[in-house]
């Protein structure tokens, strides 16, 4: 087993997404991805930090033999349990005191939800008013929210859609780096699935890992797709408006009914993408 595979297994066992793990190590999500794919090796201080997070020695982290352990073939990993609360601020204060933990992500999640990590588990509080379709009626059909995470959110979205077992929303963005979709079970409980999700920072298309572009040294580039960025540079020297016009047909029928609707959406989206930001 490689160091990258070992890091991935330990991260999954602890119930951490690549984004959350990257925050804890103060590195980018791309760094975590490169470590796990064997494209780079973490520096010594990061190895020491990981050994502290996983509560193991550095030797165990680097040399541990887990050949007798079977990997979980199911792409879903339980991320956290959400408690849906009516008085959000009061509940946050209560659990901060009860658990002795201060939440640190209020700046990005606002009053939508907060997460408490303890004992290798995650307990989240969700503001009822931010759960689409939920209400304060005691007879509300929504009982609780299950939260799962996957490595590839787009692949999981396509898998769940094909199952045709319940209502599935589109993929939404709660805040940058946190994308999700909801599945409703037969009792109208909400299942939230989040995970790694990339859109090309040139054309805006959602990407599977097989769609990633390549740098000049043949390493993977997760910012751009292979069609826009095939070998270390952009395949076409287009203006933003030219790119929009070439991509409009791909959005019609998939996400929009008309070309004009797709065009208006792309004109709002593109200025936020890395290639077109001024």
PDB file of C-alpha atoms in Angstrom:
ATOM      1  CA  UNK A   1       0.000   0.000   0.000  1.00  0.00           C
ATOM      2  CA  UNK A   2       1.364   3.427  -0.959  1.00  0.00           C
ATOM      3  CA  UNK A   3       1.586   6.388   1.419  1.00  0.00           C
ATOM      4  CA  UNK A   4      -1.188   8.036  -0.580  1.00  0.00           C
ATOM      5  CA  UNK A   5      -3.497   5.045  -0.202  1.00  0.00           C
ATOM      6  CA  UNK A   6      -2.717   4.937   3.506  1.00  0.00           C
ATOM      7  CA  UNK A   7      -3.599   8.627   3.929  1.00  0.00           C
ATOM      8  CA  UNK A   8      -6.844   8.147   2.011  1.00  0.00           C
ATOM      9  CA  UNK A   9      -7.876   5.128   4.088  1.00  0.00           C
ATOM     10  CA  UNK A  10      -7.178   6.887   7.378  1.00  0.00           C
ATOM     11  CA  UNK A  11      -9.015  10.018   6.239  1.00  0.00           C
ATOM     12  CA  UNK A  12     -12.062   7.992   5.217  1.00  0.00           C
ATOM     13  CA  UNK A  13     -12.024   6.052   8.503  1.00  0.00           C
ATOM     14  CA  UNK A  14     -12.119   9.385  10.340  1.00  0.00           C
ATOM     15  CA  UNK A  15     -15.087  10.492   8.237  1.00  0.00           C
ATOM     16  CA  UNK A  16     -13.387  13.493   6.641  1.00  0.00           C
ATOM     17  CA  UNK A  17     -13.871  14.886   3.160  1.00  0.00           C
ATOM     18  CA  UNK A  18     -10.797  16.050   1.268  1.00  0.00           C
ATOM     19  CA  UNK A  19     -11.952  19.646   1.764  1.00  0.00           C
ATOM     20  CA  UNK A  20     -12.350  19.298   5.536  1.00  0.00           C
ATOM     21  CA  UNK A  21      -9.056  17.395   5.860  1.00  0.00           C
ATOM     22  CA  UNK A  22      -7.285  20.103   3.852  1.00  0.00           C
ATOM     23  CA  UNK A  23      -8.623  22.778   6.208  1.00  0.00           C
ATOM     24  CA  UNK A  24      -7.368  20.877   9.242  1.00  0.00           C
ATOM     25  CA  UNK A  25      -3.884  20.585   7.710  1.00  0.00           C
ATOM     26  CA  UNK A  26      -3.953  24.148   6.326  1.00  0.00           C
ATOM     27  CA  UNK A  27      -3.270  23.015   2.774  1.00  0.00           C
ATOM     28  CA  UNK A  28      -5.321  23.080  -0.437  1.00  0.00           C
ATOM     29  CA  UNK A  29      -7.738  20.335  -1.389  1.00  0.00           C
ATOM     30  CA  UNK A  30      -5.592  19.805  -4.482  1.00  0.00           C
ATOM     31  CA  UNK A  31      -2.641  18.928  -2.208  1.00  0.00           C
ATOM     32  CA  UNK A  32      -4.693  16.220  -0.484  1.00  0.00           C
ATOM     33  CA  UNK A  33      -5.762  14.876  -3.879  1.00  0.00           C
ATOM     34  CA  UNK A  34      -2.158  14.775  -5.131  1.00  0.00           C
ATOM     35  CA  UNK A  35      -0.972  12.943  -1.994  1.00  0.00           C
ATOM     36  CA  UNK A  36      -3.699  10.321  -2.301  1.00  0.00           C
ATOM     37  CA  UNK A  37      -3.100   9.856  -6.029  1.00  0.00           C
ATOM     38  CA  UNK A  38       0.643   9.450  -5.450  1.00  0.00           C
ATOM     39  CA  UNK A  39       1.490  12.573  -7.430  1.00  0.00           C
ATOM     40  CA  UNK A  40       3.207  14.234  -4.462  1.00  0.00           C
ATOM     41  CA  UNK A  41       4.440  13.382  -0.954  1.00  0.00           C
ATOM     42  CA  UNK A  42       3.483  15.463   2.120  1.00  0.00           C
ATOM     43  CA  UNK A  43       6.184  17.399   3.891  1.00  0.00           C
ATOM     44  CA  UNK A  44       7.464  16.221   7.257  1.00  0.00           C
ATOM     45  CA  UNK A  45       5.469  18.742   9.290  1.00  0.00           C
ATOM     46  CA  UNK A  46       2.263  17.602   7.585  1.00  0.00           C
ATOM     47  CA  UNK A  47       3.080  13.943   8.280  1.00  0.00           C
ATOM     48  CA  UNK A  48       3.582  14.814  11.957  1.00  0.00           C
ATOM     49  CA  UNK A  49       0.290  16.738  11.981  1.00  0.00           C
ATOM     50  CA  UNK A  50      -1.519  13.773  10.401  1.00  0.00           C
ATOM     51  CA  UNK A  51      -0.099  11.381  12.972  1.00  0.00           C
ATOM     52  CA  UNK A  52      -1.527  13.663  15.683  1.00  0.00           C
ATOM     53  CA  UNK A  53      -4.932  13.858  13.993  1.00  0.00           C
ATOM     54  CA  UNK A  54      -5.106  10.090  13.509  1.00  0.00           C
ATOM     55  CA  UNK A  55      -3.568   9.432  16.947  1.00  0.00           C
ATOM     56  CA  UNK A  56      -0.888   7.113  15.530  1.00  0.00           C
ATOM     57  CA  UNK A  57       2.897   7.252  15.241  1.00  0.00           C
ATOM     58  CA  UNK A  58       4.573   8.530  12.091  1.00  0.00           C
ATOM     59  CA  UNK A  59       6.016   5.046  11.546  1.00  0.00           C
ATOM     60  CA  UNK A  60       2.530   3.567  11.700  1.00  0.00           C
ATOM     61  CA  UNK A  61       1.319   6.166   9.219  1.00  0.00           C
ATOM     62  CA  UNK A  62       4.111   5.447   6.776  1.00  0.00           C
ATOM     63  CA  UNK A  63       4.665   1.712   7.283  1.00  0.00           C
ATOM     64  CA  UNK A  64       1.383   0.283   8.520  1.00  0.00           C
ATOM     65  CA  UNK A  65       0.381  -2.923   6.731  1.00  0.00           C
ATOM     66  CA  UNK A  66      -3.335  -3.062   6.082  1.00  0.00           C
ATOM     67  CA  UNK A  67      -3.428  -5.745   3.388  1.00  0.00           C
ATOM     68  CA  UNK A  68      -5.770  -7.806   5.542  1.00  0.00           C
ATOM     69  CA  UNK A  69      -8.264  -4.922   5.709  1.00  0.00           C
ATOM     70  CA  UNK A  70     -10.905  -4.743   3.035  1.00  0.00           C
ATOM     71  CA  UNK A  71     -11.781  -1.416   1.516  1.00  0.00           C
ATOM     72  CA  UNK A  72     -15.353  -0.279   1.648  1.00  0.00           C
ATOM     73  CA  UNK A  73     -16.648  -0.786  -1.893  1.00  0.00           C
ATOM     74  CA  UNK A  74     -19.654   1.455  -1.217  1.00  0.00           C
ATOM     75  CA  UNK A  75     -18.876   4.999  -2.427  1.00  0.00           C
ATOM     76  CA  UNK A  76     -20.974   6.493   0.399  1.00  0.00           C
ATOM     77  CA  UNK A  77     -19.402   7.445   3.715  1.00  0.00           C
ATOM     78  CA  UNK A  78     -21.484   8.721   6.633  1.00  0.00           C
ATOM     79  CA  UNK A  79     -20.470  12.316   7.106  1.00  0.00           C
ATOM     80  CA  UNK A  80     -22.542  13.566  10.030  1.00  0.00           C
ATOM     81  CA  UNK A  81     -25.903  13.522  11.741  1.00  0.00           C
ATOM     82  CA  UNK A  82     -27.913  16.734  11.461  1.00  0.00           C
ATOM     83  CA  UNK A  83     -30.124  17.969  14.262  1.00  0.00           C
ATOM     84  CA  UNK A  84     -32.747  20.262  12.744  1.00  0.00           C
ATOM     85  CA  UNK A  85     -33.329  23.109  15.187  1.00  0.00           C
ATOM     86  CA  UNK A  86     -35.887  25.925  15.284  1.00  0.00           C
ATOM     87  CA  UNK A  87     -33.947  28.454  17.404  1.00  0.00           C
ATOM     88  CA  UNK A  88     -30.588  28.157  15.642  1.00  0.00           C
ATOM     89  CA  UNK A  89     -28.501  30.662  17.625  1.00  0.00           C
ATOM     90  CA  UNK A  90     -29.751  29.376  20.967  1.00  0.00           C
ATOM     91  CA  UNK A  91     -28.971  25.796  19.973  1.00  0.00           C
ATOM     92  CA  UNK A  92     -25.465  26.713  18.792  1.00  0.00           C
ATOM     93  CA  UNK A  93     -24.758  28.367  22.140  1.00  0.00           C
ATOM     94  CA  UNK A  94     -26.156  25.338  23.987  1.00  0.00           C
ATOM     95  CA  UNK A  95     -24.007  22.787  22.134  1.00  0.00           C
ATOM     96  CA  UNK A  96     -20.871  24.922  22.334  1.00  0.00           C
ATOM     97  CA  UNK A  97     -21.224  24.889  26.127  1.00  0.00           C
ATOM     98  CA  UNK A  98     -22.396  21.261  26.342  1.00  0.00           C
ATOM     99  CA  UNK A  99     -19.594  19.856  24.153  1.00  0.00           C
ATOM    100  CA  UNK A 100     -16.969  22.398  25.195  1.00  0.00           C
ATOM    101  CA  UNK A 101     -16.262  23.134  21.520  1.00  0.00           C
ATOM    102  CA  UNK A 102     -16.409  26.444  19.698  1.00  0.00           C
ATOM    103  CA  UNK A 103     -17.566  26.224  16.082  1.00  0.00           C
ATOM    104  CA  UNK A 104     -15.114  27.787  13.654  1.00  0.00           C
ATOM    105  CA  UNK A 105     -16.949  27.819  10.337  1.00  0.00           C
ATOM    106  CA  UNK A 106     -19.658  30.427  10.941  1.00  0.00           C
ATOM    107  CA  UNK A 107     -18.041  32.825   8.476  1.00  0.00           C
ATOM    108  CA  UNK A 108     -18.680  30.468   5.570  1.00  0.00           C
ATOM    109  CA  UNK A 109     -21.899  28.703   6.570  1.00  0.00           C
ATOM    110  CA  UNK A 110     -23.571  31.675   8.266  1.00  0.00           C
ATOM    111  CA  UNK A 111     -26.809  30.607   9.913  1.00  0.00           C
ATOM    112  CA  UNK A 112     -27.336  27.508   7.714  1.00  0.00           C
ATOM    113  CA  UNK A 113     -25.517  24.915   9.784  1.00  0.00           C
ATOM    114  CA  UNK A 114     -22.533  24.361  12.061  1.00  0.00           C
ATOM    115  CA  UNK A 115     -20.403  21.283  12.700  1.00  0.00           C
ATOM    116  CA  UNK A 116     -19.011  19.868  15.954  1.00  0.00           C
ATOM    117  CA  UNK A 117     -16.179  17.347  15.528  1.00  0.00           C
ATOM    118  CA  UNK A 118     -15.439  15.112  18.495  1.00  0.00           C
ATOM    119  CA  UNK A 119     -14.634  11.454  19.134  1.00  0.00           C
ATOM    120  CA  UNK A 120     -14.028  10.951  15.375  1.00  0.00           C
ATOM    121  CA  UNK A 121     -17.668  11.838  14.724  1.00  0.00           C
ATOM    122  CA  UNK A 122     -19.501  14.877  13.417  1.00  0.00           C
ATOM    123  CA  UNK A 123     -22.676  16.333  14.895  1.00  0.00           C
ATOM    124  CA  UNK A 124     -24.205  19.157  12.870  1.00  0.00           C
ATOM    125  CA  UNK A 125     -26.957  21.612  13.687  1.00  0.00           C
ATOM    126  CA  UNK A 126     -29.108  22.694  10.746  1.00  0.00           C
ATOM    127  CA  UNK A 127     -31.236  25.822  10.859  1.00  0.00           C
ATOM    128  CA  UNK A 128     -34.720  24.618  10.017  1.00  0.00           C
ATOM    129  CA  UNK A 129     -35.487  27.718   7.948  1.00  0.00           C
ATOM    130  CA  UNK A 130     -32.574  26.887   5.613  1.00  0.00           C
ATOM    131  CA  UNK A 131     -33.792  23.392   4.783  1.00  0.00           C
ATOM    132  CA  UNK A 132     -35.697  23.754   1.529  1.00  0.00           C
ATOM    133  CA  UNK A 133     -39.246  22.448   1.871  1.00  0.00           C
ATOM    134  CA  UNK A 134     -39.074  22.121   5.641  1.00  0.00           C
ATOM    135  CA  UNK A 135     -41.425  23.950   7.985  1.00  0.00           C
ATOM    136  CA  UNK A 136     -42.023  24.429  11.697  1.00  0.00           C
ATOM    137  CA  UNK A 137     -45.346  22.562  11.635  1.00  0.00           C
ATOM    138  CA  UNK A 138     -45.268  19.704  14.154  1.00  0.00           C
ATOM    139  CA  UNK A 139     -46.873  17.527  11.481  1.00  0.00           C
ATOM    140  CA  UNK A 140     -44.124  18.327   8.969  1.00  0.00           C
ATOM    141  CA  UNK A 141     -43.201  15.188   6.975  1.00  0.00           C
ATOM    142  CA  UNK A 142     -39.482  15.869   7.399  1.00  0.00           C
ATOM    143  CA  UNK A 143     -38.026  14.023  10.402  1.00  0.00           C
ATOM    144  CA  UNK A 144     -34.244  14.298  10.067  1.00  0.00           C
ATOM    145  CA  UNK A 145     -31.402  14.733   7.585  1.00  0.00           C
ATOM    146  CA  UNK A 146     -28.783  12.097   6.863  1.00  0.00           C
ATOM    147  CA  UNK A 147     -25.515  13.501   5.543  1.00  0.00           C
ATOM    148  CA  UNK A 148     -23.121  11.425   3.409  1.00  0.00           C
ATOM    149  CA  UNK A 149     -20.014  12.319   1.450  1.00  0.00           C
ATOM    150  CA  UNK A 150     -18.366  10.806  -1.601  1.00  0.00           C
ATOM    151  CA  UNK A 151     -15.112  11.384  -3.442  1.00  0.00           C
ATOM    152  CA  UNK A 152     -16.846  12.168  -6.752  1.00  0.00           C
ATOM    153  CA  UNK A 153     -20.155  13.978  -6.314  1.00  0.00           C
ATOM    154  CA  UNK A 154     -21.027  14.064 -10.020  1.00  0.00           C
ATOM    155  CA  UNK A 155     -20.593  10.289 -10.421  1.00  0.00           C
ATOM    156  CA  UNK A 156     -22.734   9.657  -7.331  1.00  0.00           C
ATOM    157  CA  UNK A 157     -25.395  12.068  -8.584  1.00  0.00           C
ATOM    158  CA  UNK A 158     -25.636  10.178 -11.865  1.00  0.00           C
ATOM    159  CA  UNK A 159     -25.751   6.829 -10.018  1.00  0.00           C
ATOM    160  CA  UNK A 160     -28.568   7.919  -7.695  1.00  0.00           C
ATOM    161  CA  UNK A 161     -30.581   9.453 -10.535  1.00  0.00           C
ATOM    162  CA  UNK A 162     -30.460   6.158 -12.443  1.00  0.00           C
ATOM    163  CA  UNK A 163     -31.731   4.255  -9.382  1.00  0.00           C
ATOM    164  CA  UNK A 164     -35.045   6.142  -9.660  1.00  0.00           C
ATOM    165  CA  UNK A 165     -35.872   5.473  -5.993  1.00  0.00           C
ATOM    166  CA  UNK A 166     -36.935   8.970  -4.911  1.00  0.00           C
ATOM    167  CA  UNK A 167     -36.974  12.652  -5.750  1.00  0.00           C
ATOM    168  CA  UNK A 168     -33.484  14.018  -6.444  1.00  0.00           C
ATOM    169  CA  UNK A 169     -32.627  17.728  -6.547  1.00  0.00           C
ATOM    170  CA  UNK A 170     -30.040  19.294  -8.798  1.00  0.00           C
ATOM    171  CA  UNK A 171     -26.499  19.721  -7.473  1.00  0.00           C
ATOM    172  CA  UNK A 172     -26.448  22.902  -5.377  1.00  0.00           C
ATOM    173  CA  UNK A 173     -23.756  25.054  -3.783  1.00  0.00           C
ATOM    174  CA  UNK A 174     -24.109  25.895  -0.087  1.00  0.00           C
ATOM    175  CA  UNK A 175     -20.880  27.910  -0.198  1.00  0.00           C
ATOM    176  CA  UNK A 176     -17.664  27.652  -2.242  1.00  0.00           C
ATOM    177  CA  UNK A 177     -16.158  24.114  -1.928  1.00  0.00           C
ATOM    178  CA  UNK A 178     -19.407  22.676  -0.478  1.00  0.00           C
ATOM    179  CA  UNK A 179     -21.725  21.234  -3.105  1.00  0.00           C
ATOM    180  CA  UNK A 180     -24.536  18.780  -2.467  1.00  0.00           C
ATOM    181  CA  UNK A 181     -27.783  17.274  -3.669  1.00  0.00           C
ATOM    182  CA  UNK A 182     -30.795  15.927  -1.784  1.00  0.00           C
ATOM    183  CA  UNK A 183     -32.572  12.597  -2.150  1.00  0.00           C
ATOM    184  CA  UNK A 184     -35.946  12.074  -0.459  1.00  0.00           C
ATOM    185  CA  UNK A 185     -36.696   8.677   1.094  1.00  0.00           C
ATOM    186  CA  UNK A 186     -40.175   7.028   1.194  1.00  0.00           C
ATOM    187  CA  UNK A 187     -40.932   8.790   4.519  1.00  0.00           C
ATOM    188  CA  UNK A 188     -39.945  12.188   3.109  1.00  0.00           C
ATOM    189  CA  UNK A 189     -36.748  12.281   5.131  1.00  0.00           C
ATOM    190  CA  UNK A 190     -33.929  14.179   3.457  1.00  0.00           C
ATOM    191  CA  UNK A 191     -30.649  12.490   2.504  1.00  0.00           C
ATOM    192  CA  UNK A 192     -27.924  15.027   1.750  1.00  0.00           C
ATOM    193  CA  UNK A 193     -24.926  13.880  -0.272  1.00  0.00           C
ATOM    194  CA  UNK A 194     -21.848  16.061  -0.624  1.00  0.00           C
ATOM    195  CA  UNK A 195     -18.313  15.530  -1.861  1.00  0.00           C
ATOM    196  CA  UNK A 196     -15.673  16.390  -4.406  1.00  0.00           C
ATOM    197  CA  UNK A 197     -17.154  18.458  -7.211  1.00  0.00           C
ATOM    198  CA  UNK A 198     -15.261  20.309  -9.883  1.00  0.00           C
ATOM    199  CA  UNK A 199     -16.381  22.514 -12.725  1.00  0.00           C
ATOM    200  CA  UNK A 200     -13.960  23.572 -15.422  1.00  0.00           C
ATOM    201  CA  UNK A 201     -12.714  27.085 -14.678  1.00  0.00           C
ATOM    202  CA  UNK A 202     -12.808  27.817 -18.382  1.00  0.00           C
ATOM    203  CA  UNK A 203     -16.049  26.389 -19.838  1.00  0.00           C
ATOM    204  CA  UNK A 204     -18.003  25.791 -16.602  1.00  0.00           C
ATOM    205  CA  UNK A 205     -18.767  22.127 -17.328  1.00  0.00           C
ATOM    206  CA  UNK A 206     -18.898  19.664 -14.414  1.00  0.00           C
ATOM    207  CA  UNK A 207     -15.928  17.268 -14.502  1.00  0.00           C
ATOM    208  CA  UNK A 208     -15.309  13.650 -13.608  1.00  0.00           C
ATOM    209  CA  UNK A 209     -11.710  12.768 -12.721  1.00  0.00           C
ATOM    210  CA  UNK A 210     -11.331  11.376 -16.249  1.00  0.00           C
ATOM    211  CA  UNK A 211     -12.190  14.838 -17.619  1.00  0.00           C
ATOM    212  CA  UNK A 212      -9.341  16.711 -15.881  1.00  0.00           C
ATOM    213  CA  UNK A 213      -6.853  18.565 -18.056  1.00  0.00           C
ATOM    214  CA  UNK A 214      -3.094  18.105 -18.042  1.00  0.00           C
ATOM    215  CA  UNK A 215      -0.155  20.379 -17.334  1.00  0.00           C
ATOM    216  CA  UNK A 216       2.879  20.560 -19.581  1.00  0.00           C
ATOM    217  CA  UNK A 217       4.649  17.937 -17.431  1.00  0.00           C
ATOM    218  CA  UNK A 218       1.689  15.541 -17.873  1.00  0.00           C
ATOM    219  CA  UNK A 219       0.511  16.026 -14.276  1.00  0.00           C
ATOM    220  CA  UNK A 220      -3.231  16.388 -13.645  1.00  0.00           C
ATOM    221  CA  UNK A 221      -4.787  19.847 -13.657  1.00  0.00           C
ATOM    222  CA  UNK A 222      -8.041  19.881 -11.681  1.00  0.00           C
ATOM    223  CA  UNK A 223      -8.926  23.487 -12.581  1.00  0.00           C
ATOM    224  CA  UNK A 224      -9.594  22.881 -16.251  1.00  0.00           C
ATOM    225  CA  UNK A 225     -11.058  20.083 -18.360  1.00  0.00           C
ATOM    226  CA  UNK A 226      -9.078  18.138 -20.952  1.00  0.00           C
ATOM    227  CA  UNK A 227     -10.960  19.837 -23.761  1.00  0.00           C
ATOM    228  CA  UNK A 228     -10.037  23.356 -22.639  1.00  0.00           C
ATOM    229  CA  UNK A 229      -6.582  22.568 -21.234  1.00  0.00           C
ATOM    230  CA  UNK A 230      -5.140  19.456 -22.934  1.00  0.00           C
ATOM    231  CA  UNK A 231      -1.377  19.889 -22.481  1.00  0.00           C
ATOM    232  CA  UNK A 232      -0.372  22.843 -20.346  1.00  0.00           C
ATOM    233  CA  UNK A 233      -2.146  25.553 -22.304  1.00  0.00           C
ATOM    234  CA  UNK A 234      -5.620  26.409 -23.510  1.00  0.00           C
ATOM    235  CA  UNK A 235      -6.562  24.504 -26.642  1.00  0.00           C
ATOM    236  CA  UNK A 236      -8.220  27.509 -28.263  1.00  0.00           C
ATOM    237  CA  UNK A 237      -7.404  31.191 -28.001  1.00  0.00           C
ATOM    238  CA  UNK A 238     -11.001  32.316 -27.556  1.00  0.00           C
ATOM    239  CA  UNK A 239     -12.601  35.370 -26.060  1.00  0.00           C
ATOM    240  CA  UNK A 240     -15.100  34.823 -23.267  1.00  0.00           C
ATOM    241  CA  UNK A 241     -17.998  35.575 -25.608  1.00  0.00           C
ATOM    242  CA  UNK A 242     -16.695  33.078 -28.183  1.00  0.00           C
ATOM    243  CA  UNK A 243     -16.408  30.420 -25.490  1.00  0.00           C
ATOM    244  CA  UNK A 244     -19.975  31.111 -24.382  1.00  0.00           C
ATOM    245  CA  UNK A 245     -21.318  30.683 -27.903  1.00  0.00           C
ATOM    246  CA  UNK A 246     -19.408  27.420 -28.428  1.00  0.00           C
ATOM    247  CA  UNK A 247     -20.725  26.003 -25.123  1.00  0.00           C
ATOM    248  CA  UNK A 248     -24.377  27.074 -25.354  1.00  0.00           C
ATOM    249  CA  UNK A 249     -25.437  23.955 -27.345  1.00  0.00           C
ATOM    250  CA  UNK A 250     -24.126  21.656 -24.588  1.00  0.00           C
ATOM    251  CA  UNK A 251     -26.361  23.331 -21.984  1.00  0.00           C
ATOM    252  CA  UNK A 252     -29.570  23.299 -24.051  1.00  0.00           C
ATOM    253  CA  UNK A 253     -31.866  20.362 -23.189  1.00  0.00           C
ATOM    254  CA  UNK A 254     -29.498  19.299 -20.396  1.00  0.00           C
ATOM    255  CA  UNK A 255     -30.104  22.244 -18.048  1.00  0.00           C
ATOM    256  CA  UNK A 256     -31.993  24.854 -20.066  1.00  0.00           C
ATOM    257  CA  UNK A 257     -34.861  24.743 -22.540  1.00  0.00           C
ATOM    258  CA  UNK A 258     -33.603  27.497 -24.833  1.00  0.00           C
ATOM    259  CA  UNK A 259     -30.264  28.763 -26.091  1.00  0.00           C
ATOM    260  CA  UNK A 260     -30.996  32.238 -24.725  1.00  0.00           C
ATOM    261  CA  UNK A 261     -31.533  30.898 -21.195  1.00  0.00           C
ATOM    262  CA  UNK A 262     -28.229  29.027 -21.398  1.00  0.00           C
ATOM    263  CA  UNK A 263     -26.478  32.108 -22.809  1.00  0.00           C
ATOM    264  CA  UNK A 264     -27.712  34.345 -19.988  1.00  0.00           C
ATOM    265  CA  UNK A 265     -26.599  31.795 -17.383  1.00  0.00           C
ATOM    266  CA  UNK A 266     -23.098  31.492 -18.871  1.00  0.00           C
ATOM    267  CA  UNK A 267     -22.729  35.261 -19.063  1.00  0.00           C
ATOM    268  CA  UNK A 268     -23.319  35.378 -15.301  1.00  0.00           C
ATOM    269  CA  UNK A 269     -21.128  32.350 -14.555  1.00  0.00           C
ATOM    270  CA  UNK A 270     -18.036  32.972 -16.670  1.00  0.00           C
ATOM    271  CA  UNK A 271     -16.834  36.197 -14.989  1.00  0.00           C
ATOM    272  CA  UNK A 272     -16.573  34.170 -11.742  1.00  0.00           C
ATOM    273  CA  UNK A 273     -14.355  31.464 -13.291  1.00  0.00           C
ATOM    274  CA  UNK A 274     -10.580  31.487 -12.938  1.00  0.00           C
ATOM    275  CA  UNK A 275      -9.821  31.910 -16.655  1.00  0.00           C
ATOM    276  CA  UNK A 276     -12.132  34.890 -17.116  1.00  0.00           C
ATOM    277  CA  UNK A 277     -11.786  36.746 -13.822  1.00  0.00           C
ATOM    278  CA  UNK A 278     -10.445  40.277 -14.262  1.00  0.00           C
TER     279      UNK A 278
END
